Coordinates of C-alpha atoms and ligand atoms in Angstrom, one line a residue:
Chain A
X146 CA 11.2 -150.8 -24.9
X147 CA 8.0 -150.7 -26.9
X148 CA 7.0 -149.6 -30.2
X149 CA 8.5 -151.7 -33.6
X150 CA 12.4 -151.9 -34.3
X151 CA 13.2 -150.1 -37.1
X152 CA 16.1 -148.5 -38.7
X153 CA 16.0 -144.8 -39.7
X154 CA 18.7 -142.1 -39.9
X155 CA 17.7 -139.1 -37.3
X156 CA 16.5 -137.1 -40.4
X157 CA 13.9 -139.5 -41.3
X158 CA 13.3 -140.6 -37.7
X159 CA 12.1 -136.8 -37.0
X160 CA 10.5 -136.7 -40.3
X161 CA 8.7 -139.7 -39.3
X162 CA 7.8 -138.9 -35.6
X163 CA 6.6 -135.2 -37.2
X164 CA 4.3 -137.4 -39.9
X165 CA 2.9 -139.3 -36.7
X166 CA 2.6 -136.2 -34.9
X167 CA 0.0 -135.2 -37.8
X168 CA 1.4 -131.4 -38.1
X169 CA -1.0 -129.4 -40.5
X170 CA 1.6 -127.1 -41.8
X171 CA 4.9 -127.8 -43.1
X172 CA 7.0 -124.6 -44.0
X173 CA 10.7 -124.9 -44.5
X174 CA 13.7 -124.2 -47.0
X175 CA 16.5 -127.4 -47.3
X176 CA 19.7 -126.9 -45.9
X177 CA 21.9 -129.5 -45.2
X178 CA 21.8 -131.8 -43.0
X179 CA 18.2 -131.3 -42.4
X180 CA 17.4 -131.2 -46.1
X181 CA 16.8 -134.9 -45.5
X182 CA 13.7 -134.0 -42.9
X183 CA 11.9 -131.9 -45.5
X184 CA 12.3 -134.1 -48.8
X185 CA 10.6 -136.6 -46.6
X186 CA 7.9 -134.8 -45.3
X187 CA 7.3 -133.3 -48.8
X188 CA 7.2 -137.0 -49.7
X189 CA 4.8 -138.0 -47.4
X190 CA 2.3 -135.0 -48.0
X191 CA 2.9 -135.9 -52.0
X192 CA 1.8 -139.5 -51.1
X193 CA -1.3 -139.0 -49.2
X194 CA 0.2 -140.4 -46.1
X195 CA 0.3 -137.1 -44.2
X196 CA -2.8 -134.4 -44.8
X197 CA -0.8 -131.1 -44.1
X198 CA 0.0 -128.0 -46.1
X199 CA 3.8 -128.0 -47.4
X200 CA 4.6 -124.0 -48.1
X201 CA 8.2 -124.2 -49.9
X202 CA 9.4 -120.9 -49.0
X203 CA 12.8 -118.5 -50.7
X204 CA 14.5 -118.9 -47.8
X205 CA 14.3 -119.3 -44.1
X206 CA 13.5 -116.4 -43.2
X207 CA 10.3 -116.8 -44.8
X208 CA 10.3 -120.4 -43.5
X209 CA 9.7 -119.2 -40.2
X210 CA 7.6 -116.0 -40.8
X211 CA 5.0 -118.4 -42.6
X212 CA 5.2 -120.6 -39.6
X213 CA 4.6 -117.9 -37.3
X214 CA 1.6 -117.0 -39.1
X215 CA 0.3 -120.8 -39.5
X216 CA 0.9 -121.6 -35.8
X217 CA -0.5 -118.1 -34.2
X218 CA -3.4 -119.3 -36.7
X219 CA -4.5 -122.3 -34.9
X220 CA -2.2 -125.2 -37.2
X221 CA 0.2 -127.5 -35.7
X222 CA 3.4 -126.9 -37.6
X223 CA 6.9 -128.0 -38.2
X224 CA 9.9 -126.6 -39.5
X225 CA 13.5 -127.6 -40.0
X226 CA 17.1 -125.8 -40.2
X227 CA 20.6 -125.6 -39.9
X228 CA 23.8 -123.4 -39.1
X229 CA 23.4 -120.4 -41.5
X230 CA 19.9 -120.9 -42.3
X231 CA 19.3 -120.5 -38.1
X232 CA 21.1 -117.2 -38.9
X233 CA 18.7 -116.3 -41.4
X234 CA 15.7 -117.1 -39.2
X235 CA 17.3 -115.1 -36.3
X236 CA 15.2 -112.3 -36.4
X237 CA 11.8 -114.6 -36.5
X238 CA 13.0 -116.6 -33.7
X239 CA 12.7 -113.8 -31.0
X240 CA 9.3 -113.1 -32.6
X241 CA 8.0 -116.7 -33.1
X242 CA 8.7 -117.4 -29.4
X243 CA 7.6 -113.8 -28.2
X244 CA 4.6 -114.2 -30.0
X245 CA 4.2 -117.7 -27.7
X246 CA 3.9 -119.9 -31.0
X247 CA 3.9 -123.7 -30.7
X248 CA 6.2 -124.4 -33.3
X249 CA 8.8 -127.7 -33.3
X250 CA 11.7 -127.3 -35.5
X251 CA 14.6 -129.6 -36.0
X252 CA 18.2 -128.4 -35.9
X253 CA 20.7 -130.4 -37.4
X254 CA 23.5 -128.9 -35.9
X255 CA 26.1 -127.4 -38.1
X256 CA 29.3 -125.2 -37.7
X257 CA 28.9 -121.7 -39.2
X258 CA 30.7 -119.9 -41.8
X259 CA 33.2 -118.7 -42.4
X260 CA 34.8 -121.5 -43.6
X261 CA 32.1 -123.0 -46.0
X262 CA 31.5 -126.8 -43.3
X263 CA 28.6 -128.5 -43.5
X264 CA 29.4 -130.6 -40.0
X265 CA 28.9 -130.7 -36.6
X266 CA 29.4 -127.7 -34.6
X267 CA 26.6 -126.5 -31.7
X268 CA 27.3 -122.7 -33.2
X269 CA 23.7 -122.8 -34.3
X270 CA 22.3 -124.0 -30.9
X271 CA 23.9 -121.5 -29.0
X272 CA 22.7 -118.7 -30.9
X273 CA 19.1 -119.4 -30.2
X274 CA 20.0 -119.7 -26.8
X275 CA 18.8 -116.1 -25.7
X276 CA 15.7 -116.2 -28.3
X277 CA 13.4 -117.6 -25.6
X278 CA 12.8 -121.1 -27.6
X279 CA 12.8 -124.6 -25.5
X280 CA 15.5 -126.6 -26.4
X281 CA 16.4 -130.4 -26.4
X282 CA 19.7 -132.2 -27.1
X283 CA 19.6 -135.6 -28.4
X284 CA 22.0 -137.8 -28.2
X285 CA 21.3 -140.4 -30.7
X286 CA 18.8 -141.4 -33.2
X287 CA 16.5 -142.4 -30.9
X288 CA 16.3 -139.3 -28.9
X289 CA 15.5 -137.4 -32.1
X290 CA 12.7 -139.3 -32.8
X291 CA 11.3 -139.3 -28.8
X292 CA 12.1 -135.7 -28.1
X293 CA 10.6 -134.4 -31.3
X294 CA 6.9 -136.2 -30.2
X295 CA 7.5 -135.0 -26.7
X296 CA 7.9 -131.5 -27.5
X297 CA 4.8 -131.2 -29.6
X298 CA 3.7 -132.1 -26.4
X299 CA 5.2 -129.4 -24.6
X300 CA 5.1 -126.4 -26.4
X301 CA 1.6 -126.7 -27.6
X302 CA 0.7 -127.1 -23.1
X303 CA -1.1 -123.6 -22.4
X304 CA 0.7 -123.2 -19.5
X305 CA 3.9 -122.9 -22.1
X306 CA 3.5 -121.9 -25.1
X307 CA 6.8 -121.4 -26.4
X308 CA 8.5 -122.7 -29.5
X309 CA 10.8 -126.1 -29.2
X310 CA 14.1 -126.6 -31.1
X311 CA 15.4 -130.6 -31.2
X312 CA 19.3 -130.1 -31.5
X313 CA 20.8 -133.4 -33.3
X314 CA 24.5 -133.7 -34.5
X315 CA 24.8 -132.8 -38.1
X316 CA 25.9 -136.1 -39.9
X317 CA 26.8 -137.8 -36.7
X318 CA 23.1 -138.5 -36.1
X319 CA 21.2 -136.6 -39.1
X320 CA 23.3 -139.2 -41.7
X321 CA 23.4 -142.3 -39.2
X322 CA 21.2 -145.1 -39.8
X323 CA 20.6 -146.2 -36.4
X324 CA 18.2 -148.9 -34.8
X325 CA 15.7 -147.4 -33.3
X326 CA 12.0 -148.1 -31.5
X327 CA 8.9 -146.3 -33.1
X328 CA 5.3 -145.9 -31.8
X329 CA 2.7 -146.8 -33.3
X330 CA 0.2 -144.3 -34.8
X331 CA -2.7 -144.8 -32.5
X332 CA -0.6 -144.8 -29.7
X333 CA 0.9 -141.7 -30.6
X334 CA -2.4 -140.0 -31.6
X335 CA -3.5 -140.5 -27.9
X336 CA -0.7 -138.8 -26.5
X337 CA -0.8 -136.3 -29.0
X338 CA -4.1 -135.4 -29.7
X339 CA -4.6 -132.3 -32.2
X340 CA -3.6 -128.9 -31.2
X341 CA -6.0 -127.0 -29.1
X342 CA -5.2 -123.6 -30.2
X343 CA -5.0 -120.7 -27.6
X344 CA -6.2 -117.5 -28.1
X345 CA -6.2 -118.2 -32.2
X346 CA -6.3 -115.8 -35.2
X347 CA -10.1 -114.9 -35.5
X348 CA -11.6 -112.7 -37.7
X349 CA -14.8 -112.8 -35.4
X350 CA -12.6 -111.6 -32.4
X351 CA -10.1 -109.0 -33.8
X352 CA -6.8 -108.6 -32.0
X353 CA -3.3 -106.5 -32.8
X354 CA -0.5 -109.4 -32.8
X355 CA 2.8 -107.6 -32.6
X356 CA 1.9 -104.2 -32.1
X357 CA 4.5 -101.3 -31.5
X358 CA 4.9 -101.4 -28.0
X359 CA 7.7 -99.0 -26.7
X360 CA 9.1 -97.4 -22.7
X361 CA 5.1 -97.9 -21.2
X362 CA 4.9 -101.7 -21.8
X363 CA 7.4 -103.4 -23.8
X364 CA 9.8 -104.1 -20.2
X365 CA 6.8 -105.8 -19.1
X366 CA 5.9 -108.0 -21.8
X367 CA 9.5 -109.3 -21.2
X368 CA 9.0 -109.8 -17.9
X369 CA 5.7 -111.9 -18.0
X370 CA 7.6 -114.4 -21.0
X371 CA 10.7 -114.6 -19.1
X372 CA 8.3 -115.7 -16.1
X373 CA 6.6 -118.2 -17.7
X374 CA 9.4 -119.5 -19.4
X375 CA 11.3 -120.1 -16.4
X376 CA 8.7 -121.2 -14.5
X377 CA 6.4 -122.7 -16.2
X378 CA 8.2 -125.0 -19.0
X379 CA 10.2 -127.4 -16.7
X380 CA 7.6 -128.5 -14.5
X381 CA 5.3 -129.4 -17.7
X382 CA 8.7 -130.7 -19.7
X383 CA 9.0 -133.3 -16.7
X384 CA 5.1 -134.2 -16.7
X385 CA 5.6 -135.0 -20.6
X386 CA 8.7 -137.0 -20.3
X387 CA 6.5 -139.2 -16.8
X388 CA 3.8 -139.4 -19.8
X389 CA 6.3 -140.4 -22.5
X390 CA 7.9 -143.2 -20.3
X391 CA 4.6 -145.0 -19.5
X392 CA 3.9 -145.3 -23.2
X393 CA 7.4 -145.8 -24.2
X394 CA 9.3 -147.3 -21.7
X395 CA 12.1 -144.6 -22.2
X396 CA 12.5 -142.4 -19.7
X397 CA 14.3 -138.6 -20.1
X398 CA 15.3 -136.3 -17.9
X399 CA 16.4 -132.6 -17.9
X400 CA 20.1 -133.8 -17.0
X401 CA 21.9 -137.0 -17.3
X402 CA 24.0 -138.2 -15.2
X403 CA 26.6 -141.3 -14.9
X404 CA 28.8 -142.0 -11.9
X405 CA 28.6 -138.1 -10.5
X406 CA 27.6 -139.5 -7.3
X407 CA 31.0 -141.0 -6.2
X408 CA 33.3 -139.5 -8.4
X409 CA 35.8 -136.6 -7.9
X410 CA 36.0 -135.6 -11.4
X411 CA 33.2 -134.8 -13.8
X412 CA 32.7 -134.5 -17.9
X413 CA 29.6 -132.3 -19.1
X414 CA 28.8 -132.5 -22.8
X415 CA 25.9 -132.0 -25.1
X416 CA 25.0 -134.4 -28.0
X417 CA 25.8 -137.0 -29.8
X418 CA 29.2 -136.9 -28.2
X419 CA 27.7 -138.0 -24.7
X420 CA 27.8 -141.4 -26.1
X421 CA 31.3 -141.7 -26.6
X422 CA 32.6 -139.6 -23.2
X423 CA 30.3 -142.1 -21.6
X424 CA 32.0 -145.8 -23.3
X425 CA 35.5 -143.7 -22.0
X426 CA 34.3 -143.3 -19.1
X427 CA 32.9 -146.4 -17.9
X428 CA 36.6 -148.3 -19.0
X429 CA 38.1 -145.8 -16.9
X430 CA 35.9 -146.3 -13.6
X431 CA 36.8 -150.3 -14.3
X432 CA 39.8 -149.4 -13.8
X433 CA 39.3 -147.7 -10.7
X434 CA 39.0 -143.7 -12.1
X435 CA 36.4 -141.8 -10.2
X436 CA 35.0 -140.0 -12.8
X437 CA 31.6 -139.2 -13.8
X438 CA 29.5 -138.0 -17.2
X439 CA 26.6 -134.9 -17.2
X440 CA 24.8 -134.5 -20.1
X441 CA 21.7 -131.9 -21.1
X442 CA 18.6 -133.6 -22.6
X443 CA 17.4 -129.9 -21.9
X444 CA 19.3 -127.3 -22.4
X445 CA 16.8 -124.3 -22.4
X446 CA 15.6 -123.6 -19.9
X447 CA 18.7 -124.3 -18.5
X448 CA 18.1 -126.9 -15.6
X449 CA 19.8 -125.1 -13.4
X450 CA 18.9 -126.9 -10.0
X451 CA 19.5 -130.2 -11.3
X452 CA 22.9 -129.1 -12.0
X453 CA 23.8 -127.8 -9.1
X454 CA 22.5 -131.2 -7.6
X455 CA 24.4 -133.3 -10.2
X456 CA 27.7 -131.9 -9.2
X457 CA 27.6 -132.0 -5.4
X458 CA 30.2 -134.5 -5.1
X459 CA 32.5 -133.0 -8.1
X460 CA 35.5 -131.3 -7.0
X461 CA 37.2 -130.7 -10.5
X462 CA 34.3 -130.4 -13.9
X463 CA 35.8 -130.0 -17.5
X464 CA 33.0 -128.2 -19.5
X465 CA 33.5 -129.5 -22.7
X466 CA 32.1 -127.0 -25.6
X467 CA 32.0 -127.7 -29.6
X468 CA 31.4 -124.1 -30.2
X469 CA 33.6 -120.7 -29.2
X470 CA 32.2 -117.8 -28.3
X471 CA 35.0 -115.0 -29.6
X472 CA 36.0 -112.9 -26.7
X473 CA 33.8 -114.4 -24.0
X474 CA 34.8 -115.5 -20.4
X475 CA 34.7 -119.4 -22.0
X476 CA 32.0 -120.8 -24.6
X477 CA 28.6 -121.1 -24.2
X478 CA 28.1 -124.1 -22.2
X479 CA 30.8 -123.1 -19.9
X480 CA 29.8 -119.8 -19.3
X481 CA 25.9 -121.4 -18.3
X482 CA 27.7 -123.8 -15.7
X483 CA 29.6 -121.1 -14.1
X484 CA 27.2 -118.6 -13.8
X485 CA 24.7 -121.3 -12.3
X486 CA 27.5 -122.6 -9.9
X487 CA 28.7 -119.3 -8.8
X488 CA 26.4 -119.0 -6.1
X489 CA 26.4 -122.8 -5.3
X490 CA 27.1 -123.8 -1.8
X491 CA 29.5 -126.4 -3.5
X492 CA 30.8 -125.5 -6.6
X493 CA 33.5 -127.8 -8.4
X494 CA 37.1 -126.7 -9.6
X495 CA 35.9 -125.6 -13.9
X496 CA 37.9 -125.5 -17.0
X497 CA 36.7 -125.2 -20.4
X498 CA 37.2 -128.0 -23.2
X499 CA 36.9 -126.6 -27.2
X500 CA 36.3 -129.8 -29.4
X501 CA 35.1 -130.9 -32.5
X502 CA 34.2 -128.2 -34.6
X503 CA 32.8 -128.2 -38.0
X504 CA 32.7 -132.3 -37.4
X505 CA 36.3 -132.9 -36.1
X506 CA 36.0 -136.2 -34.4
X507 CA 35.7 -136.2 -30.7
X508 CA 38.2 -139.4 -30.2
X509 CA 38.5 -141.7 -26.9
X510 CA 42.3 -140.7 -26.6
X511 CA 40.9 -136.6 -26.7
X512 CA 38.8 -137.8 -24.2
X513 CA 41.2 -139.7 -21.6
X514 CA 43.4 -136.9 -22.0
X515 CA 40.6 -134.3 -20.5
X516 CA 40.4 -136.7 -17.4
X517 CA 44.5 -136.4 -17.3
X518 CA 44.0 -132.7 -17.5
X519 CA 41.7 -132.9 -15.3
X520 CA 43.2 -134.9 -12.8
X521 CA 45.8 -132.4 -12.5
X522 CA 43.8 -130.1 -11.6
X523 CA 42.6 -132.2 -8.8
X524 CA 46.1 -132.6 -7.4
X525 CA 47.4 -128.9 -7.5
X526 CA 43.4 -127.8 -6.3
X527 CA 43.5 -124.8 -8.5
X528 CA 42.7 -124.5 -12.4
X529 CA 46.1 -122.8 -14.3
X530 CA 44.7 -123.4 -18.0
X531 CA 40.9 -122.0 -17.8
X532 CA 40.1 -123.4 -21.4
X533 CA 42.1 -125.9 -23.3
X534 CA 40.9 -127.1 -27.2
X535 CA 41.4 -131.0 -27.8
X536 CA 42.1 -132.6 -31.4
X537 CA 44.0 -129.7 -32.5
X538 CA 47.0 -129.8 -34.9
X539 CA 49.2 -127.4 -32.5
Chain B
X144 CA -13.4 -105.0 -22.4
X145 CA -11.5 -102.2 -21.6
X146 CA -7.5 -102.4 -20.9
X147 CA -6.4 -101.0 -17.8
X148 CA -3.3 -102.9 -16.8
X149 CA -1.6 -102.0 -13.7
X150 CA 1.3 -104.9 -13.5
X151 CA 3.2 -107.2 -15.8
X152 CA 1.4 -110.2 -14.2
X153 CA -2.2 -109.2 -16.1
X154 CA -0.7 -108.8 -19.4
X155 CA -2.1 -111.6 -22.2
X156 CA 0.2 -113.8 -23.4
X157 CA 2.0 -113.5 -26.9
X158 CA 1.9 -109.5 -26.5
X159 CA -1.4 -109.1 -27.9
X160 CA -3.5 -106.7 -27.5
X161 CA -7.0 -108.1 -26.9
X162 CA -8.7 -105.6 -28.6
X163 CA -9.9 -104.0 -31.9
X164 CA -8.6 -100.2 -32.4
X165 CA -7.0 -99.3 -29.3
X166 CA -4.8 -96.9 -31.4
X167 CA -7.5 -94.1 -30.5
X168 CA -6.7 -94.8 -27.0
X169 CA -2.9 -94.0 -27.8
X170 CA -2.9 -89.7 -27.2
X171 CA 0.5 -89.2 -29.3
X172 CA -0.7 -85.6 -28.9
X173 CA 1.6 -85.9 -25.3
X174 CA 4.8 -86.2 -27.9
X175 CA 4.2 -82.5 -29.3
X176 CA 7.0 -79.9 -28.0
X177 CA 5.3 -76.8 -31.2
X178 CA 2.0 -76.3 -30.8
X179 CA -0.2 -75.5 -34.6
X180 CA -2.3 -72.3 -33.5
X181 CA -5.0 -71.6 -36.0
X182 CA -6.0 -67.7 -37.0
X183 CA -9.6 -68.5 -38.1
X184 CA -9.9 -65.0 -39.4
X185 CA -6.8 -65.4 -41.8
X186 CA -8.0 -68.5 -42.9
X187 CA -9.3 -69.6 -47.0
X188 CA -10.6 -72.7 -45.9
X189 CA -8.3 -74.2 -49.1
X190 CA -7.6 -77.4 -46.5
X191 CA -4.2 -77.7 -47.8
X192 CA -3.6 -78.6 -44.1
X193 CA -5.8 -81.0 -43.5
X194 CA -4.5 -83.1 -47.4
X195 CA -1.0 -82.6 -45.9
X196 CA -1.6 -83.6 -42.1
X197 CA 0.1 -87.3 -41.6
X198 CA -1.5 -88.1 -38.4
X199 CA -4.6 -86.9 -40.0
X200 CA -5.0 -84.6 -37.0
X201 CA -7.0 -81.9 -38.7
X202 CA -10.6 -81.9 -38.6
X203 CA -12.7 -80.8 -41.5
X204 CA -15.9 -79.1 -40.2
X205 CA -19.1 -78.8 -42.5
X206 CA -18.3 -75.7 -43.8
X207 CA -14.8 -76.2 -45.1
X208 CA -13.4 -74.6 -41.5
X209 CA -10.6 -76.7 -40.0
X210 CA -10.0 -77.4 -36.5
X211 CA -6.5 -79.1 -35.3
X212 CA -7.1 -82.4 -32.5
X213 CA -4.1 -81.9 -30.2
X214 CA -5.2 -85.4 -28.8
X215 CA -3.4 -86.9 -32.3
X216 CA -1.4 -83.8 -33.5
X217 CA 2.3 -84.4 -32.9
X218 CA 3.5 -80.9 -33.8
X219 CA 5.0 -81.8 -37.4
X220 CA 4.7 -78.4 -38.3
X221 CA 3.7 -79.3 -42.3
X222 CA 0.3 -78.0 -41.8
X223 CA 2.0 -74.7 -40.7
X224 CA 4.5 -74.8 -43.6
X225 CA 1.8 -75.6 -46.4
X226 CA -0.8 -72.9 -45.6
X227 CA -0.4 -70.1 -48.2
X228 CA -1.7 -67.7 -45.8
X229 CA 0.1 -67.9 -42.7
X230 CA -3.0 -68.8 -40.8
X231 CA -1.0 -71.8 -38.6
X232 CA 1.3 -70.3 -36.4
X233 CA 3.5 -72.6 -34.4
X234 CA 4.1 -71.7 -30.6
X235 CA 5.9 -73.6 -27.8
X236 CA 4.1 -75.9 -25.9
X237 CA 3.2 -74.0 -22.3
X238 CA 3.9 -70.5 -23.7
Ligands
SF4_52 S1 1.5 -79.9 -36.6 FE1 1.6 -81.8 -37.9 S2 0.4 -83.2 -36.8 FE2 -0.2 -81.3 -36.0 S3 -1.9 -80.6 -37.1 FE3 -0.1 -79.8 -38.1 S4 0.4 -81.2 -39.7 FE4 -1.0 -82.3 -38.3
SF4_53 S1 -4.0 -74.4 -45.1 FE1 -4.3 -72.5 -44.0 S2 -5.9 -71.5 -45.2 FE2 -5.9 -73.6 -45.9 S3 -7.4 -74.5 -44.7 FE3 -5.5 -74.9 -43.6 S4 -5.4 -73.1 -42.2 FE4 -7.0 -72.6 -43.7

């Protein structure tokens, strides 16, 4: 590991790595759990430590419009959100990444209303997932900080150009003071050098941005971002993270794997929850359980082909979701793996797992009794219960 | 440069267009089904039509005459409707 130990909840940690990433604009609204992100910036830009613009906005929608604006303009910029204030920015999110800004935002994952809960549910995640915006999970404090310099990185490459959300567990990693390594400045500043704008705002060199564009064009315009983002983004996300190691010594990939390769039964999960499947996990191999652990460090685009690598070997997977989806064939992770292992040569036995929302915790007990469930499923070979919920009072 | 796109794949990135006032290149003309037909004899040059025109696709001539740009005229029918005269009459496209 290099860089200097320090300890930092994942709200300052991004705060910080944003600071080191030297953004010029800063436009945001606070919302808890990010609020944390954006007092600190503020802070920083009030001390002299950081030389950007801070533009306090009336709400998020704004918050992202004004970041559209800055980025599309040349700035590097940085915005943070949560939960209902994601739903507020809905609109500007198709446009910011349509538009092919470079913005990084932080989400510190919270459930939606209604009821009123400030926790931990990926509700917010999932509905960007359409929007055309990169995202990363990360799974701890450390993450956070790494994947936010990595996808300045990223989005700002001109052969991406698409907006990047950081997904971190509200409280569970927004509120945790972790230890964690940071870079230092210079080192950073190399990797990062400032933004090399493409194809900027100029009055000298007039151009429409987001002009009515209807039957004629408009399916084409889709076409070409869909292109690019599918094929263009992971091979430059892998390239970043190669980069990122040397300097680092921390390594990420699009999918994370433990044990997958000799086990019979598989747990997929997103977050900070990875973590804790993972400690389950590993008691339960020492005790002779073939079970492995897949977990997304990115989630859009959706690494399809490294999935369908990862679960080879599987023959049952329990898809395990803090989110619903109302109506749908399973929630929103689910209904990603199955659509990508539908035309698998080998596709494992699935079965959906609803957990923690709006911060319910995700306990080891929950989590030996998805392996039971899903070791039943490996002995009658067929899946009777599609989706099951875990921690409920029933 | 001039924009003649054939496929998806030359598009610019971010959906711009690349170039100032490309709205003249846009012939919403091709939208009209009523067609404004001007009586120059009726007409009192009082250009009510061409204040009221939206597009603006009436063309003031030196001498107060109007003449309507079916390149930009969608077929509203308002210059029609204000003339006191009855000098616009509007007819079916192809008739
Ligand atoms: S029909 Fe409408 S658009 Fe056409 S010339 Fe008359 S007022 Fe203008
Ligand atoms: S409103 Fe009628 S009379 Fe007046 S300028 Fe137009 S066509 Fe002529």
């Amino acid at each position: 590991m290099k860089g200097k130990r320090v300890g930092l909840n994942g709200d300052t940690a991004v705060a910080f790595a944003a600071k080191q990433a030297n953004v010029d604009v800063v436009s945001a609204y606070p919302i808890t759990p990010q609020t944390i992100i954006v007092e600190t910036l503020a802070k920083y830009i009030n001390n002299g430590e950081l030389d950007a613009a801070f533009i306090p906005v009336e709400s998020e929608h704004s918050a992202l419009s004004a970041a559209v604006g800055a980025s599309l303009a040349g700035a590097r910029v940085f915005t943070a959100t949560a939960s209902q204030g994601l739903a507020l920015m809905y609109e500007i999110l198709w446009i910011a990444a349509g538009m092919r800004t470079t913005i990084v935002m932080a989400l510190g994952n919270r459930a939606f209303s209604p009821n009123i809960n400030i926790h931990c549910s990926h509700d917010d995640a999932y509905a960007a997932r359409d929007t055309g915006w990169i995202q990363f999970f990360a799974e701890n404090v450390q993450e956070a900080y790494d994947l936010t310099l990595q996808a300045f990185k990223v989005s700002e490459d001109h052969r991406v150009l698409f907006p990047s959300i950081i997904n971190l567990d509200g409280f569970i990693l927004t509120h945790s003071l972790e230890g964690l390594y940071v870079l230092d400045d210079k080192t950073v500043e190399e990797f990062l050098p400032p933004k090399k704008p493409y194809n900027p705002i100029d009055p000298e060199a007039p151009k429409t941005y987001g002009p009515l564009d209807l039957y004629d064009w408009y399916m084409e315009h889709k076409k070409l971002q869909d292109y690019h983002f599918n094929n263009n983004v992971p091979p430059v996300i892998k390239e970043v993270f190669e980069e990122y190691a040397e300097i680092s010594g921390r390594r990420y990939t699009p999918v994370k794997t433990m044990g997958v390769e000799d086990a019979d039964i598989g747990i997929m999960i997103l977050g900070s929850s990875a973590g804790s499947v993972r400690h389950v996990v590993r008691q339960l191999r020492e005790k002779g359980k073939k079970v492995g652990v897949i977990s997304l460090t990115q989630y859009r685009p959706f690494p399809k082909k490294e999935l369908v690598e990862a679960v080879k070997n599987l023959q049952v997977l329990a898809v395990m979701d803090r989110s619903i989806s109302f109506g749908s064939p399973g929630a929103q992770l689910y209904m990603d793996v199955a659509s990508t292992l539908y035309n698998a040569k080998h596709r494992p036995l699935l079965f959906n797992v609803i957990y923690g929302l709006g911060g319910r915790d995700l306990t080891p007990v929950h989590i030996e009794g998805v392996v039971e469930k899903a070791e039943e499923v490996l002995k009658k070979g067929e899946v009777e219960e599609e989706q099951i919920w875990v921690g409920l009072k029933e | 440069m001039s924009i003649e796109w054939k496929s998806w794949k030359e598009l610019p990135i971010g959906k711009i267009i690349p170039e100032p006032a490309t709205t003249l290149k846009f012939k919403t003309g091709s939208w009209r089904a009523l067609r404004p037909v001007l009586n120059e004899d009726k007409c009192i040059r009082c250009l009510l039509c061409w204040i009221h025109c939206p597009e603006p696709a009436i063309i003031r001539l030196e001498d107060d005459l109007v003449k309507i740009d079916y390149d930009y005229c969608k077929g509203c029918g308002i210059c029609a409707n204000v003339c006191p005269v009855h000098a616009i009459e509007m007819k079916m496209e192809g008739e």
